[in-house]
GROMACS .gro file of C-alpha atoms in nm:
model
  194
    1MET     CA    1  -2.009  -1.340   1.434
    2ASN     CA    2  -1.768  -1.062   1.328
    3THR     CA    3  -1.601  -1.073   1.004
    4GLN     CA    4  -1.270  -0.904   0.954
    5HIS     CA    5  -1.197  -0.740   0.613
    6ILE     CA    6  -0.846  -0.612   0.531
    7TYR     CA    7  -0.806  -0.366   0.239
    8LEU     CA    8  -0.454  -0.318   0.116
    9ILE     CA    9  -0.431   0.003  -0.086
   10LYS     CA   10  -0.119   0.124  -0.254
   11HIS     CA   11  -0.040   0.493  -0.264
   12GLY     CA   12  -0.136   0.718  -0.558
   13GLU     CA   13   0.084   0.806  -0.835
   14THR     CA   14   0.367   1.052  -0.735
   15GLU     CA   15   0.553   1.339  -0.902
   16GLU     CA   16   0.874   1.114  -0.885
   17ASN     CA   17   0.686   0.819  -1.052
   18LEU     CA   18   0.632   1.081  -1.342
   19GLN     CA   19   1.004   1.154  -1.366
   20GLY     CA   20   1.098   0.784  -1.365
   21ILE     CA   21   1.271   0.802  -1.010
   22HIS     CA   22   1.299   0.484  -0.806
   23GLN     CA   23   1.184   0.618  -0.467
   24GLY     CA   24   1.217   0.325  -0.228
   25ARG     CA   25   1.290   0.461   0.117
   26ALA     CA   26   1.531   0.734  -0.004
   27VAL     CA   27   1.245   0.944  -0.154
   28GLY     CA   28   0.935   1.006   0.052
   29GLY     CA   29   0.747   1.126  -0.251
   30ARG     CA   30   0.461   1.359  -0.310
   31LEU     CA   31   0.137   1.253  -0.486
   32SER     CA   32   0.078   1.394  -0.830
   33GLU     CA   33  -0.262   1.559  -0.909
   34ARG     CA   34  -0.365   1.211  -1.064
   35GLY     CA   35  -0.241   1.031  -0.754
   36ARG     CA   36  -0.458   1.249  -0.538
   37ALA     CA   37  -0.766   1.209  -0.753
   38ASP     CA   38  -0.712   0.812  -0.773
   39ILE     CA   39  -0.693   0.785  -0.398
   40GLY     CA   40  -0.983   1.029  -0.354
   41ARG     CA   41  -1.192   0.810  -0.567
   42VAL     CA   42  -1.088   0.483  -0.383
   43GLY     CA   43  -1.197   0.660  -0.059
   44ALA     CA   44  -1.519   0.776  -0.194
   45CYS     CA   45  -1.596   0.425  -0.349
   46LEU     CA   46  -1.522   0.252  -0.010
   47ALA     CA   47  -1.732   0.508   0.181
   48ALA     CA   48  -2.024   0.480  -0.064
   49ALA     CA   49  -2.010   0.096  -0.021
   50GLY     CA   50  -2.055   0.153   0.356
   51VAL     CA   51  -1.717   0.038   0.458
   52ALA     CA   52  -1.666   0.137   0.829
   53VAL     CA   53  -1.301   0.147   0.926
   54ASP     CA   54  -1.168   0.041   1.268
   55GLN     CA   55  -0.802   0.074   1.203
   56MET     CA   56  -0.574   0.216   0.932
   57LEU     CA   57  -0.217   0.112   0.926
   58VAL     CA   58   0.024   0.329   0.713
   59SER     CA   59   0.368   0.319   0.594
   60PRO     CA   60   0.601   0.600   0.720
   61MET     CA   61   0.657   0.718   0.367
   62SER     CA   62   0.532   1.062   0.288
   63ARG     CA   63   0.362   0.930  -0.031
   64CYS     CA   64   0.173   0.680   0.187
   65ARG     CA   65   0.082   0.921   0.462
   66GLU     CA   66  -0.066   1.170   0.215
   67SER     CA   67  -0.275   0.896   0.047
   68ALA     CA   68  -0.379   0.775   0.391
   69GLU     CA   69  -0.487   1.123   0.497
   70LEU     CA   70  -0.717   1.164   0.180
   71LEU     CA   71  -0.847   0.799   0.264
   72ALA     CA   72  -0.907   0.897   0.632
   73ALA     CA   73  -1.103   1.213   0.514
   74ALA     CA   74  -1.337   0.982   0.329
   75LEU     CA   75  -1.356   0.701   0.575
   76SER     CA   76  -1.310   0.840   0.918
   77PRO     CA   77  -1.109   0.540   1.067
   78ALA     CA   78  -1.124   0.499   1.441
   79ASP     CA   79  -0.752   0.463   1.464
   80VAL     CA   80  -0.470   0.543   1.239
   81GLY     CA   81  -0.113   0.424   1.302
   82VAL     CA   82   0.193   0.426   1.124
   83ASP     CA   83   0.383   0.093   1.104
   84GLU     CA   84   0.752   0.076   1.018
   85ARG     CA   85   0.707  -0.270   0.861
   86LEU     CA   86   0.519  -0.110   0.580
   87ALA     CA   87   0.807   0.126   0.478
   88ALA     CA   88   0.934   0.104   0.134
   89LYS     CA   89   1.216  -0.111   0.022
   90ASP     CA   90   1.566   0.010   0.125
   91SER     CA   91   1.730   0.015  -0.215
   92GLY     CA   92   2.064   0.123  -0.101
   93HIS     CA   93   2.258   0.343  -0.350
   94LEU     CA   94   1.979   0.300  -0.614
   95GLY     CA   95   1.715   0.501  -0.411
   96GLY     CA   96   1.627   0.824  -0.565
   97ARG     CA   97   1.794   0.726  -0.880
   98PRO     CA   98   1.639   0.655  -1.235
   99ARG     CA   99   1.451   0.321  -1.228
  100GLU     CA  100   1.657   0.177  -1.525
  101LEU     CA  101   1.956   0.168  -1.294
  102ALA     CA  102   1.806  -0.106  -1.081
  103ALA     CA  103   1.716  -0.322  -1.376
  104ALA     CA  104   2.078  -0.271  -1.512
  105GLU     CA  105   2.220  -0.359  -1.179
  106ALA     CA  106   2.017  -0.677  -1.136
  107ALA     CA  107   2.118  -0.780  -1.491
  108ARG     CA  108   2.487  -0.720  -1.405
  109HIS     CA  109   2.444  -0.948  -1.101
  110GLY     CA  110   2.248  -1.204  -1.312
  111VAL     CA  111   1.947  -1.205  -1.079
  112PRO     CA  112   1.565  -1.106  -1.125
  113ILE     CA  113   1.517  -0.763  -1.000
  114HIS     CA  114   1.295  -0.863  -0.710
  115ARG     CA  115   1.612  -1.058  -0.566
  116LEU     CA  116   1.843  -0.779  -0.622
  117ARG     CA  117   1.998  -0.671  -0.280
  118THR     CA  118   2.218  -0.360  -0.290
  119PRO     CA  119   2.481  -0.336  -0.036
  120GLY     CA  120   2.312  -0.222   0.292
  121GLY     CA  121   1.964  -0.257   0.124
  122GLU     CA  122   1.707  -0.528   0.090
  123SER     CA  123   1.537  -0.728  -0.173
  124SER     CA  124   1.174  -0.722  -0.258
  125GLU     CA  125   1.157  -1.070  -0.081
  126ASP     CA  126   1.285  -0.909   0.239
  127VAL     CA  127   1.021  -0.647   0.215
  128GLN     CA  128   0.732  -0.904   0.140
  129ALA     CA  129   0.849  -1.087   0.451
  130ARG     CA  130   0.787  -0.774   0.663
  131TYR     CA  131   0.446  -0.742   0.503
  132VAL     CA  132   0.352  -1.110   0.562
  133ASP     CA  133   0.438  -1.078   0.921
  134LEU     CA  134   0.217  -0.773   0.964
  135LEU     CA  135  -0.085  -0.944   0.770
  136ASP     CA  136  -0.051  -1.253   0.991
  137GLU     CA  137  -0.061  -1.041   1.311
  138VAL     CA  138  -0.352  -0.834   1.186
  139SER     CA  139  -0.553  -1.139   1.056
  140SER     CA  140  -0.484  -1.327   1.392
  141GLY     CA  141  -0.674  -1.052   1.562
  142GLY     CA  142  -0.369  -0.952   1.790
  143THR     CA  143  -0.396  -0.688   2.039
  144ALA     CA  144  -0.456  -0.310   1.942
  145ASN     CA  145  -0.059  -0.272   1.951
  146HIS     CA  146  -0.004  -0.567   1.762
  147ARG     CA  147  -0.271  -0.484   1.509
  148ALA     CA  148  -0.112  -0.138   1.462
  149ARG     CA  149   0.213  -0.317   1.343
  150ARG     CA  150   0.073  -0.544   1.076
  151ALA     CA  151   0.042  -0.616   0.688
  152ARG     CA  152   0.215  -0.827   0.442
  153ARG     CA  153   0.182  -1.006   0.104
  154GLY     CA  154   0.245  -0.810  -0.215
  155HIS     CA  155   0.474  -0.526  -0.256
  156ARG     CA  156   0.478  -0.162  -0.166
  157LEU     CA  157   0.163  -0.144   0.055
  158PRO     CA  158   0.082   0.203   0.158
  159ALA     CA  159  -0.200   0.136   0.391
  160ALA     CA  160  -0.369  -0.164   0.552
  161VAL     CA  161  -0.721  -0.099   0.642
  162ALA     CA  162  -0.889  -0.313   0.883
  163HIS     CA  163  -1.270  -0.333   0.877
  164ARG     CA  164  -1.493  -0.549   1.113
  165GLU     CA  165  -1.848  -0.592   1.045
  166ARG     CA  166  -2.033  -0.571   1.386
  167LEU     CA  167  -2.399  -0.668   1.320
  168ARG     CA  168  -2.479  -0.805   0.991
  169PRO     CA  169  -2.289  -0.916   0.695
  170VAL     CA  170  -2.223  -0.678   0.424
  171PRO     CA  171  -2.137  -0.793   0.075
  172PRO     CA  172  -1.769  -0.687   0.019
  173ALA     CA  173  -1.713  -0.393  -0.239
  174ARG     CA  174  -1.576  -0.501  -0.549
  175ALA     CA  175  -1.380  -0.203  -0.657
  176ARG     CA  176  -1.057  -0.145  -0.823
  177ILE     CA  177  -0.856   0.112  -0.991
  178ARG     CA  178  -0.866   0.086  -1.381
  179ARG     CA  179  -0.613   0.264  -1.580
  180GLY     CA  180  -0.627   0.263  -1.957
  181ALA     CA  181  -0.590   0.486  -2.258
  182GLY     CA  182  -0.912   0.670  -2.159
  183GLY     CA  183  -0.773   0.758  -1.819
  184THR     CA  184  -0.819   0.623  -1.463
  185GLY     CA  185  -1.156   0.510  -1.320
  186VAL     CA  186  -1.284   0.310  -1.028
  187GLU     CA  187  -1.448  -0.028  -1.137
  188GLU     CA  188  -1.721  -0.123  -0.904
  189ASP     CA  189  -1.935  -0.447  -0.954
  190GLY     CA  190  -1.820  -0.445  -1.312
  191GLN     CA  191  -1.911  -0.095  -1.406
  192VAL     CA  192  -1.622   0.173  -1.444
  193ARG     CA  193  -1.702   0.501  -1.299
  194GLY     CA  194  -1.469   0.825  -1.343
   0.00000   0.00000   0.00000
């Protein structure tokens, strides 16, 4: 029996994150030194856990493609595809502007920030709907073309990596990025590394 694992990996920290810029679709973004290091550690951790990648789906945003290139170097996926459904939120006139403006705009309209839809833009709920469609498609084992167009649930997913175990079950890697006062590290099976 083949088991499918889907890994959802957010892009690394960007230079624009450091400047307090709301990127959305308006700004592709460039990974910061820390962002590159974090994504490099995630790739190394997954590779060390023996994860074999059949397919990697990537947002068209440059920050996500840069993150995916670093992951691909560590994981050597059989197939890498860009899926527009993974694109960042279209924040209308707020894209590329300071983050505080989105919060102020939501307050002015009396809505939670995740429901804010600027003229010509979309809400976080709209984005989540795109992600859910893609995840449904991937998890249902659609065709290669369909699988290259899926991923959902959650907000701002840079890459969806599908992994199929072919011969024997392998325990899933229990790894996640931990950030704290002491810096960033990868927690794997309860132990923090890095």
